[in-house]
Amino acid sequence: MKILVTGAAGFIGFHVAKRLLEANHEVVGLDNINDYYDVGLKYARLNELGIDQKDAEVFDSPCQSSIFVGKFKFVRSALENREFLPTLFQKEKFDVVCNLAAQAGVRYSLENPEAYIDSNIVGFLNILECCRHHEIKHLVYASSSSVYGLNEKIPFETTDSVDHPVSLYAASKKSNELMAHTYSHLFGVPTTGLRFFTVYGPWGRPDMAMFLFTEAILKGEPIKVFNNGDMERDFTYIDDIVEGVVRIIEKVKPVSKRLDYSVYNIGNNQSVKLMRFIEAIEHKLGTKAKKNLLPMQPGDVRRTWANVEGLIKDYGYQPNTPIEEGISAFIDWYQKYYESDSQTT
């Protein structure tokens, strides 16, 4: 199967591309490698896939992997590039598209709203148009748990109302679901949206709690604990997420004239208290965190919890990584990555 993975230099996209390649699929990765966070980490992920940084830096010029020879190529481009994207679809003739590229971050959407419209709305429209005109068998795309907004019903279910987003990021993800529904209805494009909950693990994003807490504790600096620690998240280990995404990609939906549109929660199927999450990090590091207790931030919600029964029923999805095990794996990676990085600088 030939699969386009957008956001391939990102956290989830990198892991999904790697798993697909290990399963002997042919993959084309696309990413604009923006500077929302450390681009060095993005290039390091691509290096793990056999892509040289100098090759990856060039826009709209596909380059070949030295590890997954003949199976993986990468191209630096933006989803909002309306000229290049159709050309790529025409040349590569993908079977499936996995759209994981997006401007991420709830808090950053308060500072730079334009980036969310460009990437998450205009970019997603371009993906839909390409899927429509190039007979893509299945579009799997990233939505977000943030669409639940001020919903207080626990656990979150896909049948719940998502009409009250509390950030532009959340609004853009809700828009993606509506746009996908329209293209499934009008043009028979099979689409599956995945509402990701809090994902963590090796190669994770530096703006996420797992990364920020580990970095601060190791430096002896205080960690920022919002809502005075009264927070709960459905923390989900990356391997569990990837397992679910790949199962959906490999189970290709038939193209038909009927509406073929689905949305699923993808998470750990439980809510973990933020303080327990911090304690697990402290235990692994053997160091107590200095905590700076702060009020709730604009755009944040107090609690998330995914009901993933739909994925369990339809795809046999079963998240099974305990929080302590996942945190241990992340910290092992973090210490190895930054130790080797310091030795080469």
JSON list of N, CA and C in Angstrom, two decimals, residues 59-101:
[
{"chain": "A", "resi": 59, "resn": "PHE", "atom": "N", "xyz": [12.72, 22.98, -0.09]},
{"chain": "A", "resi": 59, "resn": "PHE", "atom": "CA", "xyz": [11.27, 22.92, -0.28]},
{"chain": "A", "resi": 59, "resn": "PHE", "atom": "C", "xyz": [10.91, 22.27, -1.62]},
{"chain": "A", "resi": 60, "resn": "ASP", "atom": "N", "xyz": [9.82, 21.49, -1.57]},
{"chain": "A", "resi": 60, "resn": "ASP", "atom": "CA", "xyz": [9.18, 20.93, -2.77]},
{"chain": "A", "resi": 60, "resn": "ASP", "atom": "C", "xyz": [10.13, 20.09, -3.62]},
{"chain": "A", "resi": 61, "resn": "SER", "atom": "N", "xyz": [11.05, 19.40, -2.95]},
{"chain": "A", "resi": 61, "resn": "SER", "atom": "CA", "xyz": [12.02, 18.57, -3.65]},
{"chain": "A", "resi": 61, "resn": "SER", "atom": "C", "xyz": [12.15, 17.23, -2.92]},
{"chain": "A", "resi": 62, "resn": "PRO", "atom": "N", "xyz": [11.43, 16.20, -3.34]},
{"chain": "A", "resi": 62, "resn": "PRO", "atom": "CA", "xyz": [11.46, 14.91, -2.65]},
{"chain": "A", "resi": 62, "resn": "PRO", "atom": "C", "xyz": [12.87, 14.32, -2.55]},
{"chain": "A", "resi": 63, "resn": "CYS", "atom": "N", "xyz": [13.17, 13.74, -1.39]},
{"chain": "A", "resi": 63, "resn": "CYS", "atom": "CA", "xyz": [14.47, 13.09, -1.20]},
{"chain": "A", "resi": 63, "resn": "CYS", "atom": "C", "xyz": [14.26, 11.68, -0.67]},
{"chain": "A", "resi": 64, "resn": "GLN", "atom": "N", "xyz": [15.21, 10.80, -0.96]},
{"chain": "A", "resi": 64, "resn": "GLN", "atom": "CA", "xyz": [15.08, 9.38, -0.67]},
{"chain": "A", "resi": 64, "resn": "GLN", "atom": "C", "xyz": [15.73, 9.00, 0.67]},
{"chain": "A", "resi": 65, "resn": "SER", "atom": "N", "xyz": [15.16, 8.01, 1.32]},
{"chain": "A", "resi": 65, "resn": "SER", "atom": "CA", "xyz": [15.71, 7.50, 2.57]},
{"chain": "A", "resi": 65, "resn": "SER", "atom": "C", "xyz": [16.90, 6.59, 2.31]},
{"chain": "A", "resi": 66, "resn": "SER", "atom": "N", "xyz": [17.92, 6.69, 3.16]},
{"chain": "A", "resi": 66, "resn": "SER", "atom": "CA", "xyz": [19.08, 5.81, 3.06]},
{"chain": "A", "resi": 66, "resn": "SER", "atom": "C", "xyz": [18.90, 4.56, 3.91]},
{"chain": "A", "resi": 67, "resn": "ILE", "atom": "N", "xyz": [17.84, 4.50, 4.69]},
{"chain": "A", "resi": 67, "resn": "ILE", "atom": "CA", "xyz": [17.54, 3.34, 5.54]},
{"chain": "A", "resi": 67, "resn": "ILE", "atom": "C", "xyz": [16.43, 2.50, 4.92]},
{"chain": "A", "resi": 68, "resn": "PHE", "atom": "N", "xyz": [15.32, 3.14, 4.62]},
{"chain": "A", "resi": 68, "resn": "PHE", "atom": "CA", "xyz": [14.18, 2.45, 3.99]},
{"chain": "A", "resi": 68, "resn": "PHE", "atom": "C", "xyz": [14.26, 2.70, 2.48]},
{"chain": "A", "resi": 69, "resn": "VAL", "atom": "N", "xyz": [15.25, 2.08, 1.88]},
{"chain": "A", "resi": 69, "resn": "VAL", "atom": "CA", "xyz": [15.58, 2.34, 0.47]},
{"chain": "A", "resi": 69, "resn": "VAL", "atom": "C", "xyz": [14.43, 1.88, -0.44]},
{"chain": "A", "resi": 70, "resn": "GLY", "atom": "N", "xyz": [13.99, 2.79, -1.29]},
{"chain": "A", "resi": 70, "resn": "GLY", "atom": "CA", "xyz": [12.91, 2.47, -2.22]},
{"chain": "A", "resi": 70, "resn": "GLY", "atom": "C", "xyz": [11.53, 2.43, -1.58]},
{"chain": "A", "resi": 71, "resn": "LYS", "atom": "N", "xyz": [11.47, 2.65, -0.26]},
{"chain": "A", "resi": 71, "resn": "LYS", "atom": "CA", "xyz": [10.19, 2.57, 0.46]},
{"chain": "A", "resi": 71, "resn": "LYS", "atom": "C", "xyz": [9.76, 3.91, 1.04]},
{"chain": "A", "resi": 72, "resn": "PHE", "atom": "N", "xyz": [10.74, 4.80, 1.28]},
{"chain": "A", "resi": 72, "resn": "PHE", "atom": "CA", "xyz": [10.39, 6.07, 1.93]},
{"chain": "A", "resi": 72, "resn": "PHE", "atom": "C", "xyz": [11.08, 7.24, 1.25]},
{"chain": "A", "resi": 73, "resn": "LYS", "atom": "N", "xyz": [10.29, 8.25, 0.97]},
{"chain": "A", "resi": 73, "resn": "LYS", "atom": "CA", "xyz": [10.84, 9.51, 0.52]},
{"chain": "A", "resi": 73, "resn": "LYS", "atom": "C", "xyz": [10.16, 10.63, 1.31]},
{"chain": "A", "resi": 74, "resn": "PHE", "atom": "N", "xyz": [10.85, 11.74, 1.42]},
{"chain": "A", "resi": 74, "resn": "PHE", "atom": "CA", "xyz": [10.34, 12.87, 2.20]},
{"chain": "A", "resi": 74, "resn": "PHE", "atom": "C", "xyz": [10.37, 14.13, 1.36]},
{"chain": "A", "resi": 75, "resn": "VAL", "atom": "N", "xyz": [9.37, 14.98, 1.55]},
{"chain": "A", "resi": 75, "resn": "VAL", "atom": "CA", "xyz": [9.37, 16.28, 0.87]},
{"chain": "A", "resi": 75, "resn": "VAL", "atom": "C", "xyz": [8.94, 17.36, 1.86]},
{"chain": "A", "resi": 76, "resn": "ARG", "atom": "N", "xyz": [9.72, 18.42, 1.86]},
{"chain": "A", "resi": 76, "resn": "ARG", "atom": "CA", "xyz": [9.37, 19.57, 2.70]},
{"chain": "A", "resi": 76, "resn": "ARG", "atom": "C", "xyz": [8.43, 20.48, 1.92]},
{"chain": "A", "resi": 77, "resn": "SER", "atom": "N", "xyz": [7.22, 20.61, 2.40]},
{"chain": "A", "resi": 77, "resn": "SER", "atom": "CA", "xyz": [6.25, 21.47, 1.75]},
{"chain": "A", "resi": 77, "resn": "SER", "atom": "C", "xyz": [5.13, 21.78, 2.74]},
{"chain": "A", "resi": 78, "resn": "ALA", "atom": "N", "xyz": [4.34, 22.77, 2.43]},
{"chain": "A", "resi": 78, "resn": "ALA", "atom": "CA", "xyz": [3.22, 23.17, 3.28]},
{"chain": "A", "resi": 78, "resn": "ALA", "atom": "C", "xyz": [1.90, 22.70, 2.68]},
{"chain": "A", "resi": 79, "resn": "LEU", "atom": "N", "xyz": [0.97, 22.31, 3.53]},
{"chain": "A", "resi": 79, "resn": "LEU", "atom": "CA", "xyz": [-0.34, 21.88, 3.03]},
{"chain": "A", "resi": 79, "resn": "LEU", "atom": "C", "xyz": [-1.04, 22.99, 2.27]},
{"chain": "A", "resi": 80, "resn": "GLU", "atom": "N", "xyz": [-0.78, 24.23, 2.64]},
{"chain": "A", "resi": 80, "resn": "GLU", "atom": "CA", "xyz": [-1.45, 25.34, 1.96]},
{"chain": "A", "resi": 80, "resn": "GLU", "atom": "C", "xyz": [-0.84, 25.68, 0.61]},
{"chain": "A", "resi": 81, "resn": "ASN", "atom": "N", "xyz": [0.17, 24.92, 0.18]},
{"chain": "A", "resi": 81, "resn": "ASN", "atom": "CA", "xyz": [0.76, 25.11, -1.13]},
{"chain": "A", "resi": 81, "resn": "ASN", "atom": "C", "xyz": [-0.14, 24.46, -2.19]},
{"chain": "A", "resi": 82, "resn": "ARG", "atom": "N", "xyz": [-1.01, 25.24, -2.73]},
{"chain": "A", "resi": 82, "resn": "ARG", "atom": "CA", "xyz": [-2.05, 24.75, -3.64]},
{"chain": "A", "resi": 82, "resn": "ARG", "atom": "C", "xyz": [-1.50, 24.33, -5.00]},
{"chain": "A", "resi": 83, "resn": "GLU", "atom": "N", "xyz": [-0.27, 24.74, -5.32]},
{"chain": "A", "resi": 83, "resn": "GLU", "atom": "CA", "xyz": [0.34, 24.37, -6.59]},
{"chain": "A", "resi": 83, "resn": "GLU", "atom": "C", "xyz": [1.04, 23.01, -6.48]},
{"chain": "A", "resi": 84, "resn": "PHE", "atom": "N", "xyz": [1.81, 22.83, -5.40]},
{"chain": "A", "resi": 84, "resn": "PHE", "atom": "CA", "xyz": [2.64, 21.63, -5.31]},
{"chain": "A", "resi": 84, "resn": "PHE", "atom": "C", "xyz": [1.84, 20.38, -4.94]},
{"chain": "A", "resi": 85, "resn": "LEU", "atom": "N", "xyz": [0.90, 20.51, -4.02]},
{"chain": "A", "resi": 85, "resn": "LEU", "atom": "CA", "xyz": [0.21, 19.34, -3.48]},
{"chain": "A", "resi": 85, "resn": "LEU", "atom": "C", "xyz": [-0.49, 18.49, -4.55]},
{"chain": "A", "resi": 86, "resn": "PRO", "atom": "N", "xyz": [-1.27, 19.09, -5.47]},
{"chain": "A", "resi": 86, "resn": "PRO", "atom": "CA", "xyz": [-1.90, 18.27, -6.52]},
{"chain": "A", "resi": 86, "resn": "PRO", "atom": "C", "xyz": [-0.88, 17.56, -7.41]},
{"chain": "A", "resi": 87, "resn": "THR", "atom": "N", "xyz": [0.24, 18.22, -7.64]},
{"chain": "A", "resi": 87, "resn": "THR", "atom": "CA", "xyz": [1.31, 17.61, -8.45]},
{"chain": "A", "resi": 87, "resn": "THR", "atom": "C", "xyz": [1.85, 16.37, -7.77]},
{"chain": "A", "resi": 88, "resn": "LEU", "atom": "N", "xyz": [2.04, 16.46, -6.46]},
{"chain": "A", "resi": 88, "resn": "LEU", "atom": "CA", "xyz": [2.52, 15.31, -5.68]},
{"chain": "A", "resi": 88, "resn": "LEU", "atom": "C", "xyz": [1.53, 14.15, -5.75]},
{"chain": "A", "resi": 89, "resn": "PHE", "atom": "N", "xyz": [0.24, 14.45, -5.59]},
{"chain": "A", "resi": 89, "resn": "PHE", "atom": "CA", "xyz": [-0.79, 13.40, -5.66]},
{"chain": "A", "resi": 89, "resn": "PHE", "atom": "C", "xyz": [-0.82, 12.75, -7.04]},
{"chain": "A", "resi": 90, "resn": "GLN", "atom": "N", "xyz": [-0.71, 13.57, -8.07]},
{"chain": "A", "resi": 90, "resn": "GLN", "atom": "CA", "xyz": [-0.76, 13.05, -9.43]},
{"chain": "A", "resi": 90, "resn": "GLN", "atom": "C", "xyz": [0.41, 12.12, -9.70]},
{"chain": "A", "resi": 91, "resn": "LYS", "atom": "N", "xyz": [1.59, 12.48, -9.22]},
{"chain": "A", "resi": 91, "resn": "LYS", "atom": "CA", "xyz": [2.79, 11.69, -9.48]},
{"chain": "A", "resi": 91, "resn": "LYS", "atom": "C", "xyz": [2.83, 10.41, -8.67]},
{"chain": "A", "resi": 92, "resn": "GLU", "atom": "N", "xyz": [2.46, 10.49, -7.39]},
{"chain": "A", "resi": 92, "resn": "GLU", "atom": "CA", "xyz": [2.67, 9.35, -6.48]},
{"chain": "A", "resi": 92, "resn": "GLU", "atom": "C", "xyz": [1.52, 8.35, -6.47]},
{"chain": "A", "resi": 93, "resn": "LYS", "atom": "N", "xyz": [0.31, 8.80, -6.78]},
{"chain": "A", "resi": 93, "resn": "LYS", "atom": "CA", "xyz": [-0.86, 7.90, -6.85]},
{"chain": "A", "resi": 93, "resn": "LYS", "atom": "C", "xyz": [-1.01, 7.10, -5.54]},
{"chain": "A", "resi": 94, "resn": "PHE", "atom": "N", "xyz": [-1.29, 7.83, -4.47]},
{"chain": "A", "resi": 94, "resn": "PHE", "atom": "CA", "xyz": [-1.45, 7.24, -3.15]},
{"chain": "A", "resi": 94, "resn": "PHE", "atom": "C", "xyz": [-2.71, 6.39, -3.06]},
{"chain": "A", "resi": 95, "resn": "ASP", "atom": "N", "xyz": [-2.65, 5.36, -2.23]},
{"chain": "A", "resi": 95, "resn": "ASP", "atom": "CA", "xyz": [-3.85, 4.60, -1.89]},
{"chain": "A", "resi": 95, "resn": "ASP", "atom": "C", "xyz": [-4.58, 5.26, -0.72]},
{"chain": "A", "resi": 96, "resn": "VAL", "atom": "N", "xyz": [-3.81, 5.65, 0.29]},
{"chain": "A", "resi": 96, "resn": "VAL", "atom": "CA", "xyz": [-4.37, 6.20, 1.53]},
{"chain": "A", "resi": 96, "resn": "VAL", "atom": "C", "xyz": [-3.60, 7.46, 1.91]},
{"chain": "A", "resi": 97, "resn": "VAL", "atom": "N", "xyz": [-4.30, 8.40, 2.50]},
{"chain": "A", "resi": 97, "resn": "VAL", "atom": "CA", "xyz": [-3.66, 9.60, 3.05]},
{"chain": "A", "resi": 97, "resn": "VAL", "atom": "C", "xyz": [-3.89, 9.63, 4.55]},
{"chain": "A", "resi": 98, "resn": "CYS", "atom": "N", "xyz": [-2.81, 9.84, 5.31]},
{"chain": "A", "resi": 98, "resn": "CYS", "atom": "CA", "xyz": [-2.90, 10.00, 6.76]},
{"chain": "A", "resi": 98, "resn": "CYS", "atom": "C", "xyz": [-2.44, 11.42, 7.08]},
{"chain": "A", "resi": 99, "resn": "ASN", "atom": "N", "xyz": [-3.40, 12.30, 7.32]},
{"chain": "A", "resi": 99, "resn": "ASN", "atom": "CA", "xyz": [-3.10, 13.72, 7.53]},
{"chain": "A", "resi": 99, "resn": "ASN", "atom": "C", "xyz": [-2.91, 14.03, 9.01]},
{"chain": "A", "resi": 100, "resn": "LEU", "atom": "N", "xyz": [-1.64, 14.10, 9.42]},
{"chain": "A", "resi": 100, "resn": "LEU", "atom": "CA", "xyz": [-1.30, 14.42, 10.80]},
{"chain": "A", "resi": 100, "resn": "LEU", "atom": "C", "xyz": [-0.65, 15.79, 10.93]},
{"chain": "A", "resi": 101, "resn": "ALA", "atom": "N", "xyz": [-0.50, 16.48, 9.80]},
{"chain": "A", "resi": 101, "resn": "ALA", "atom": "CA", "xyz": [0.09, 17.82, 9.81]},
{"chain": "A", "resi": 101, "resn": "ALA", "atom": "C", "xyz": [-0.95, 18.82, 10.29]}
]
